[in-house]
Amino acid sequence: MQNGLKRAAILAATGALVLGGGVAPTIGAAAVDATQGVQRYRLSTAQSEFTSGVRNQGWWSTSTYPNQDSNDNYVVGHFDADEFRDFFSFDLAPVDNHILSATLVVRSGHANGDPVEQLSLFDVSTPAATVNLNNGANPEIFADLGTGTNYGDFAVKTGQPNQWLRFPLNPAAIRDLNKSTGEYFTLGGRLTSADHRDGIEAVFSSTGKYPARLIVHTTP
């Protein structure tokens, strides 16, 4: 019973935390600036929300722990036998030039597990509106978030709570971003280092209400 209560608290936690390790993501219209011949867009999951007041981010799990749309925490990893995969959707409508590079910026929140865990990011073929209406459980969406085209593999230190972390996306992601200009772009995450042991092995818990950000650099 005690483990179950701890699990529920971590998954649902959305309380405000002291900001650190960088600048908080922009909320509202996409911010644009140009330096050294490159244009930069700062996109956020708080823009163009599918459900008002709910960030375009969250998680899907195996069927034993269904999600609710109002929970925009993006925890990823394992809680005993249950696996959680996260997602982030960004509206690319403001971006009208060729994309050169992109970096995902997320809140580290809290983590449990080994000193370093590995996060892998993937493409998502499920429509963004469907992914973001994440009520209950859906095996097909869950599988989609952790398979397919790889967008990068990253080491995440579990001993750095409440920091902003940056994950540069690889060329495959840049290619797909350019194909998605004017539309929503969604990427999924899976903790590939989790070994399915008993207990909690997860990162990015207690991240609800911290919108993720996508920093995009384009030609001028």
Coordinates of C-alpha atoms in Angstrom, one line a residue, residues 2-133:
Q2 CA 2.8 2.4 0.9
N3 CA 4.5 1.8 -2.5
G4 CA 1.2 2.4 -4.3
L5 CA 0.7 5.8 -2.5
K6 CA 4.3 6.9 -3.4
R7 CA 3.7 6.0 -7.0
A8 CA 0.5 7.9 -7.3
A9 CA 2.1 11.0 -5.7
I10 CA 5.1 11.0 -8.1
L11 CA 2.9 10.5 -11.2
A12 CA 0.4 13.2 -10.3
A13 CA 2.7 15.8 -8.7
T14 CA 2.4 19.2 -10.4
G15 CA 3.4 21.5 -7.6
A16 CA 5.5 24.6 -8.2
L17 CA 9.2 24.1 -7.7
V18 CA 12.1 26.6 -7.4
L19 CA 13.4 27.3 -10.9
G20 CA 17.1 26.6 -11.6
G21 CA 19.6 25.5 -14.2
G22 CA 18.5 27.9 -16.9
V23 CA 15.6 30.0 -18.1
A24 CA 12.0 28.7 -17.9
P25 CA 10.2 28.0 -21.2
T26 CA 8.3 30.8 -22.9
I27 CA 4.5 30.7 -22.5
G28 CA 2.3 32.3 -25.1
A29 CA 3.2 33.2 -28.7
A30 CA 6.4 31.8 -30.1
A31 CA 9.3 34.1 -29.5
V32 CA 11.5 34.7 -32.5
D33 CA 14.9 36.4 -32.7
A34 CA 17.8 36.5 -35.2
T35 CA 21.5 36.4 -34.4
Q36 CA 24.5 35.7 -36.6
G37 CA 22.5 35.0 -39.7
V38 CA 20.3 32.4 -38.0
Q39 CA 16.7 32.8 -36.9
R40 CA 15.7 31.2 -33.6
Y41 CA 12.2 30.1 -32.6
R42 CA 11.3 29.3 -29.0
L43 CA 8.3 26.9 -29.2
S44 CA 6.5 25.6 -26.1
T45 CA 4.0 22.9 -25.2
A46 CA 1.9 25.7 -23.6
Q47 CA 1.2 27.1 -27.1
S48 CA -1.8 25.9 -29.1
E49 CA -3.1 23.6 -26.4
F50 CA -5.5 20.9 -27.4
T51 CA -7.1 21.1 -24.0
S52 CA -7.3 24.5 -22.4
G53 CA -5.0 24.7 -19.4
V54 CA -3.3 21.4 -20.2
R55 CA 0.2 21.4 -21.7
N56 CA 0.7 19.4 -24.9
Q57 CA 2.8 17.0 -23.0
G58 CA 2.3 13.9 -20.8
W59 CA 2.7 10.1 -20.7
W60 CA 1.1 6.9 -21.6
S61 CA 1.6 3.7 -19.7
T62 CA 0.9 0.0 -19.8
S63 CA -2.7 -0.8 -19.0
T64 CA -2.3 -1.3 -15.3
Y65 CA -2.0 2.5 -14.6
P66 CA -4.2 4.5 -17.1
N67 CA -3.6 8.3 -17.4
Q68 CA -5.9 11.3 -17.3
D69 CA -5.8 14.1 -19.8
S70 CA -5.5 16.7 -17.0
N71 CA -2.2 15.1 -15.8
D72 CA 0.5 16.8 -18.0
N73 CA 3.4 15.4 -16.0
Y74 CA 6.0 13.8 -18.4
V75 CA 7.5 11.1 -16.3
V76 CA 9.3 8.3 -18.2
G77 CA 10.5 5.0 -16.9
H78 CA 9.4 2.0 -14.7
F79 CA 7.3 1.7 -11.6
D80 CA 7.6 -1.9 -10.7
A81 CA 6.1 -3.8 -13.6
D82 CA 4.5 -0.7 -15.2
E83 CA 6.3 1.3 -17.9
F84 CA 5.7 4.9 -18.7
R85 CA 6.6 6.7 -21.9
D86 CA 6.3 10.4 -22.4
F87 CA 5.5 12.7 -25.3
F88 CA 5.8 16.4 -26.3
S89 CA 3.8 18.1 -29.1
F90 CA 4.8 21.5 -30.6
D91 CA 2.9 23.7 -33.0
L92 CA 5.3 24.5 -35.9
A93 CA 2.9 27.0 -37.5
P94 CA 5.2 30.0 -36.7
V95 CA 8.2 28.4 -38.4
D96 CA 8.3 29.2 -42.1
N97 CA 12.0 28.8 -42.9
H98 CA 14.3 25.8 -43.4
I99 CA 15.1 24.2 -40.0
L100 CA 18.9 23.8 -39.3
S101 CA 18.8 22.4 -35.8
A102 CA 16.5 21.9 -32.8
T103 CA 16.9 21.3 -29.1
L104 CA 14.3 19.9 -26.7
V105 CA 14.4 21.6 -23.3
V106 CA 12.7 19.8 -20.4
R107 CA 12.5 20.0 -16.6
S108 CA 14.4 17.3 -14.8
G109 CA 12.0 17.1 -11.9
H110 CA 12.8 14.2 -9.7
A111 CA 14.4 10.9 -10.6
N112 CA 14.9 7.4 -9.1
G113 CA 17.3 4.7 -10.3
D114 CA 20.9 4.4 -11.3
P115 CA 23.3 7.4 -11.2
V116 CA 22.9 7.8 -14.9
E117 CA 19.9 6.6 -17.0
Q118 CA 19.5 6.7 -20.8
L119 CA 16.7 8.5 -22.5
S120 CA 15.9 7.7 -26.1
L121 CA 13.6 10.0 -28.2
F122 CA 11.6 8.7 -31.1
D123 CA 9.2 9.9 -33.9
V124 CA 5.5 9.6 -33.3
S125 CA 3.1 8.7 -36.1
T126 CA -0.1 9.0 -34.0
P127 CA -1.8 12.3 -34.7
A128 CA -0.9 14.9 -32.1
A129 CA -4.6 15.5 -31.1
T130 CA -5.0 11.8 -30.4
V131 CA -1.8 11.5 -28.4
N132 CA -2.7 14.6 -26.2
L133 CA -6.2 13.2 -25.4

